[in-house]
Amino acid sequence: DAGVIQSPRHEVTEMGQEVTLRCKPISGHDYLFWYRQTMMRGLELLIYFNNNVPIDDSGMPEDRFSAKMPNASFSTLKIQPSEPRDSAVYFCATTRGLEAFFGQGTRLTVV
Amino acid sequence: AQSVSQHNHHVILSEAASLELGCNYSYGGTVNLFWYVQYPGQHLQLLLKYFSGDPLVKGIKGFEAEFIKSKFSFNLRKPSVQWSDTAEYFCAVKEYSSASKIIFGSGTRLSIRP
């Protein structure tokens, strides 16, 4: 198992552009989480899925953020339009049993 | 609502000093507890976990943590830190049920002076 795979690793985009972050979870996972990490706010849970269904999206900061999980092997987090304050590292994590596995993260910079 | 508190935001130690990072959680039921480490520029990795049994849990790289149920605490310890322990440390808790999320603390940044 290659672990949780996120792409891209780095993204630099202009304000107003659409950004799509991708996550391929580990096989046999049960939950998938999207987190955002910044110096100011630390690690924030944005949304999580179980069996491809969003369970709790109360952490999604605004309507500009949306997440999907069309199948068990893929999830996306989309920001449209992006703003400079969205700059952060976005982590995807999945759980198998009682352990969470994190991807390498996507470092997003919005200029 | 569940929460996890890490009271030390930034800890600075010299090499060979002893380490204790505090973690308290607010949930009255059965929980599973974790410590994750994030080295500079990397993702979070599991350091150790507690599910049941012996409340003193040993993890990788000489770390250990003690679960004290009466204090709702799960403090991380290491008797002698190394420069390579410089990282951010996150405590996390999960309710003992299949349908719950993992809640992370805000993290403690550990800086080790060579």
CSV table of C-alpha atoms in Angstrom, one decimal:
chain,number,residue,atom,x,y,z
A,1,ASP,CA,0.0,0.0,0.0
A,2,ALA,CA,1.5,3.3,-1.1
A,3,GLY,CA,-0.2,5.2,1.7
A,4,VAL,CA,-2.4,8.3,1.2
A,5,ILE,CA,-1.4,10.1,-2.0
A,6,GLN,CA,-2.1,13.8,-2.4
A,7,SER,CA,-1.6,15.9,-5.5
A,8,PRO,CA,-0.3,18.4,-6.3
A,9,ARG,CA,2.4,18.7,-3.6
A,10,HIS,CA,2.6,22.4,-4.2
A,11,GLU,CA,0.2,24.8,-5.9
A,12,VAL,CA,0.7,28.5,-6.6
A,13,THR,CA,-2.3,30.3,-8.0
A,14,GLU,CA,-3.7,33.8,-8.5
A,15,MET,CA,-6.5,35.1,-6.5
A,16,GLY,CA,-9.9,34.3,-8.1
A,17,GLN,CA,-8.7,31.1,-9.7
A,18,GLU,CA,-10.3,27.7,-9.0
A,19,VAL,CA,-8.1,25.3,-7.1
A,20,THR,CA,-8.7,21.5,-7.0
A,21,LEU,CA,-6.8,19.3,-4.5
A,22,ARG,CA,-6.8,15.6,-4.9
A,23,CYS,CA,-6.5,12.7,-2.5
A,24,LYS,CA,-6.2,9.0,-3.0
A,25,PRO,CA,-6.8,7.2,0.3
A,26,ILE,CA,-5.3,3.9,1.5
A,27,SER,CA,-7.1,0.7,0.5
A,28,GLY,CA,-9.7,-0.6,3.0
A,29,HIS,CA,-10.1,2.8,4.7
A,30,ASP,CA,-13.3,3.7,6.5
A,31,TYR,CA,-13.1,7.4,6.9
A,32,LEU,CA,-11.6,10.2,4.9
A,33,PHE,CA,-10.7,13.6,6.4
A,34,TRP,CA,-9.6,16.9,4.9
A,35,TYR,CA,-7.6,19.2,7.2
A,36,ARG,CA,-6.1,22.6,6.8
A,37,GLN,CA,-3.0,23.7,8.6
A,38,THR,CA,-1.8,27.3,9.1
A,39,MET,CA,0.5,28.9,11.6
A,40,MET,CA,-2.3,31.0,13.0
A,41,ARG,CA,-5.0,28.4,13.4
A,42,GLY,CA,-3.1,25.1,13.6
A,43,LEU,CA,-4.7,22.0,12.3
A,44,GLU,CA,-8.4,22.4,11.4
A,45,LEU,CA,-10.8,19.7,10.4
A,46,LEU,CA,-12.7,20.9,7.3
A,47,ILE,CA,-14.9,17.9,6.4
A,48,TYR,CA,-15.0,14.1,6.7
A,49,PHE,CA,-16.6,11.3,4.8
A,50,ASN,CA,-17.7,7.7,5.6
A,51,ASN,CA,-18.5,5.3,2.8
A,52,ASN,CA,-18.1,8.2,0.4
A,53,VAL,CA,-20.8,10.2,2.1
A,54,PRO,CA,-20.0,13.5,3.8
A,55,ILE,CA,-20.7,13.2,7.5
A,56,ASP,CA,-19.7,16.6,8.9
A,57,ASP,CA,-18.8,19.6,6.9
A,58,SER,CA,-19.2,22.1,9.7
A,59,GLY,CA,-15.5,23.0,9.4
A,60,MET,CA,-15.7,24.1,5.8
A,61,PRO,CA,-15.0,27.8,6.1
A,62,GLU,CA,-17.2,29.2,3.3
A,63,ASP,CA,-19.3,28.3,0.4
A,64,ARG,CA,-16.2,28.8,-1.8
A,65,PHE,CA,-15.0,25.4,-0.4
A,66,SER,CA,-16.5,22.2,-1.6
A,67,ALA,CA,-15.4,18.5,-1.3
A,68,LYS,CA,-16.5,15.4,-3.0
A,69,MET,CA,-15.8,11.7,-2.8
A,70,PRO,CA,-17.2,10.1,-6.0
A,71,ASN,CA,-15.8,6.7,-5.1
A,72,ALA,CA,-13.8,5.0,-2.4
A,73,SER,CA,-10.5,5.6,-4.2
A,74,PHE,CA,-10.7,9.4,-4.7
A,75,SER,CA,-11.6,12.6,-3.1
A,76,THR,CA,-11.3,16.3,-4.1
A,77,LEU,CA,-11.3,19.5,-2.2
A,78,LYS,CA,-12.2,22.5,-4.4
A,79,ILE,CA,-11.8,26.2,-3.7
A,80,GLN,CA,-13.6,28.6,-6.1
A,81,PRO,CA,-12.7,31.4,-6.2
A,82,SER,CA,-9.5,31.2,-4.2
A,83,GLU,CA,-8.3,34.0,-2.0
A,84,PRO,CA,-4.9,34.8,-0.4
A,85,ARG,CA,-6.2,33.8,3.1
A,86,ASP,CA,-6.7,30.3,1.8
A,87,SER,CA,-3.0,29.8,1.6
A,88,ALA,CA,-2.2,26.8,3.8
A,89,VAL,CA,-1.1,23.2,3.8
A,90,TYR,CA,-4.1,20.9,3.1
A,91,PHE,CA,-3.9,17.4,4.4
A,92,CYS,CA,-6.0,14.4,3.5
A,93,ALA,CA,-6.1,11.6,6.1
A,94,THR,CA,-7.9,8.3,6.2
A,95,THR,CA,-8.5,5.9,9.0
A,96,ARG,CA,-8.4,2.1,8.9
A,97,GLY,CA,-9.6,0.8,12.1
A,98,LEU,CA,-8.5,3.1,14.9
A,99,GLU,CA,-5.5,4.6,13.2
A,100,ALA,CA,-5.2,7.7,11.0
A,101,PHE,CA,-2.8,7.9,8.0
A,102,PHE,CA,-1.9,11.2,6.6
A,103,GLY,CA,-0.9,12.2,3.1
A,104,GLN,CA,2.1,14.5,2.4
A,105,GLY,CA,-0.1,17.5,2.1
A,106,THR,CA,-0.6,20.1,-0.6
A,107,ARG,CA,1.0,23.5,0.1
A,108,LEU,CA,-1.3,26.1,-1.5
A,109,THR,CA,-0.2,29.6,-2.0
A,110,VAL,CA,-2.7,32.1,-3.4
A,111,VAL,CA,-1.2,35.3,-4.6
B,1,ALA,CA,-18.5,18.9,22.4
B,2,GLN,CA,-15.3,16.9,22.4
B,3,SER,CA,-12.1,19.0,22.6
B,4,VAL,CA,-8.4,18.4,23.1
B,5,SER,CA,-6.2,20.9,24.8
B,6,GLN,CA,-2.5,21.2,24.5
B,7,HIS,CA,-1.5,24.0,26.8
B,8,ASN,CA,2.1,24.4,25.7
B,9,HIS,CA,2.3,26.1,22.3
B,10,HIS,CA,6.0,26.2,22.0
B,11,VAL,CA,8.6,24.4,24.2
B,12,ILE,CA,12.3,25.0,23.9
B,13,LEU,CA,14.8,22.6,25.5
B,14,SER,CA,18.4,21.7,25.3
B,15,GLU,CA,19.6,18.3,24.2
B,16,ALA,CA,19.5,15.7,26.9
B,17,ALA,CA,16.8,17.5,28.8
B,18,SER,CA,13.6,15.6,29.8
B,19,LEU,CA,10.4,16.4,28.0
B,20,GLU,CA,6.8,16.3,29.1
B,21,LEU,CA,4.0,17.7,26.8
B,22,GLY,CA,0.6,18.1,28.3
B,23,CYS,CA,-2.7,16.9,26.7
B,24,ASN,CA,-6.1,17.0,28.2
B,25,TYR,CA,-9.4,16.0,26.6
B,26,SER,CA,-13.0,16.6,27.4
B,27,TYR,CA,-15.1,13.5,26.9
B,28,GLY,CA,-16.6,11.3,29.6
B,29,GLY,CA,-16.8,8.0,27.7
B,30,THR,CA,-14.3,5.5,26.5
B,31,VAL,CA,-11.7,7.0,24.2
B,32,ASN,CA,-8.7,6.1,22.0
B,33,LEU,CA,-5.8,8.4,22.4
B,34,PHE,CA,-2.9,9.3,20.0
B,35,TRP,CA,0.2,11.3,19.7
B,36,TYR,CA,1.3,12.3,16.2
B,37,VAL,CA,4.5,14.0,15.2
B,38,GLN,CA,5.1,16.4,12.3
B,39,TYR,CA,8.7,16.9,11.4
B,40,PRO,CA,9.5,20.2,9.5
B,41,GLY,CA,8.0,20.1,6.0
B,42,GLN,CA,6.5,16.7,6.5
B,43,HIS,CA,3.1,15.1,7.2
B,44,LEU,CA,1.8,13.9,10.5
B,45,GLN,CA,3.0,10.5,11.6
B,46,LEU,CA,1.8,8.3,14.4
B,47,LEU,CA,4.1,8.3,17.4
B,48,LEU,CA,2.1,6.2,19.8
B,49,LYS,CA,-1.5,5.2,20.6
B,50,TYR,CA,-3.6,4.0,23.6
B,51,PHE,CA,-6.6,1.8,23.1
B,52,SER,CA,-6.9,-0.2,26.3
B,53,GLY,CA,-4.8,-2.0,28.9
B,54,ASP,CA,-1.6,-0.7,30.4
B,55,PRO,CA,-2.0,3.1,30.7
B,56,LEU,CA,1.7,3.6,30.1
B,57,VAL,CA,2.2,3.4,26.4
B,58,LYS,CA,5.6,3.2,24.7
B,59,GLY,CA,6.1,4.5,21.2
B,60,ILE,CA,8.8,5.0,18.7
B,61,LYS,CA,12.1,6.9,19.3
B,62,GLY,CA,12.0,6.5,23.1
B,63,PHE,CA,8.7,8.4,23.5
B,64,GLU,CA,6.0,7.2,26.0
B,65,ALA,CA,2.7,8.5,27.2
B,66,GLU,CA,0.6,7.9,30.3
B,67,PHE,CA,-3.2,7.8,30.2
B,68,ILE,CA,-4.6,9.1,33.5
B,69,LYS,CA,-8.4,8.6,33.2
B,70,SER,CA,-9.2,10.6,36.4
B,71,LYS,CA,-7.4,13.6,35.0
B,72,PHE,CA,-8.6,13.2,31.4
B,73,SER,CA,-4.9,13.4,30.5
B,74,PHE,CA,-2.5,11.7,28.1
B,75,ASN,CA,0.9,13.5,28.5
B,76,LEU,CA,3.8,12.7,26.3
B,77,ARG,CA,7.2,12.1,27.8
B,78,LYS,CA,10.8,11.4,26.8
B,79,PRO,CA,13.6,11.2,29.3
B,80,SER,CA,16.3,12.7,27.1
B,81,VAL,CA,15.6,14.6,23.9
B,82,GLN,CA,17.7,14.9,20.9
B,83,TRP,CA,18.1,17.7,18.3
B,84,SER,CA,16.3,15.4,15.8
B,85,ASP,CA,13.1,15.6,18.0
B,86,THR,CA,12.5,19.1,16.8
B,87,ALA,CA,9.0,18.9,15.4
B,88,GLU,CA,5.4,19.7,16.1
B,89,TYR,CA,3.5,17.3,18.3
B,90,PHE,CA,-0.2,16.7,18.1
B,91,CYS,CA,-2.4,15.0,20.7
B,92,ALA,CA,-5.6,13.4,19.3
B,93,VAL,CA,-8.7,11.7,20.7
B,94,LYS,CA,-11.3,9.5,19.2
B,95,GLU,CA,-14.5,8.3,20.8
B,96,TYR,CA,-14.6,4.5,21.2
B,97,SER,CA,-17.2,4.0,18.4
B,98,SER,CA,-17.0,3.4,14.8
B,99,ALA,CA,-18.8,6.5,13.7
B,100,SER,CA,-16.7,9.2,15.2
B,101,LYS,CA,-14.0,11.6,14.0
B,102,ILE,CA,-10.5,12.1,15.4
B,103,ILE,CA,-10.2,15.4,17.2
B,104,PHE,CA,-6.7,17.0,17.2
B,105,GLY,CA,-5.2,19.4,19.6
B,106,SER,CA,-3.7,22.6,18.4
B,107,GLY,CA,-0.2,21.2,18.6
B,108,THR,CA,3.0,21.9,20.5
B,109,ARG,CA,6.1,23.1,18.7
B,110,LEU,CA,9.2,21.6,20.2
B,111,SER,CA,12.5,23.2,19.5
B,112,ILE,CA,15.7,21.5,20.7
B,113,ARG,CA,18.9,23.6,21.1
B,114,PRO,CA,22.0,21.6,20.0
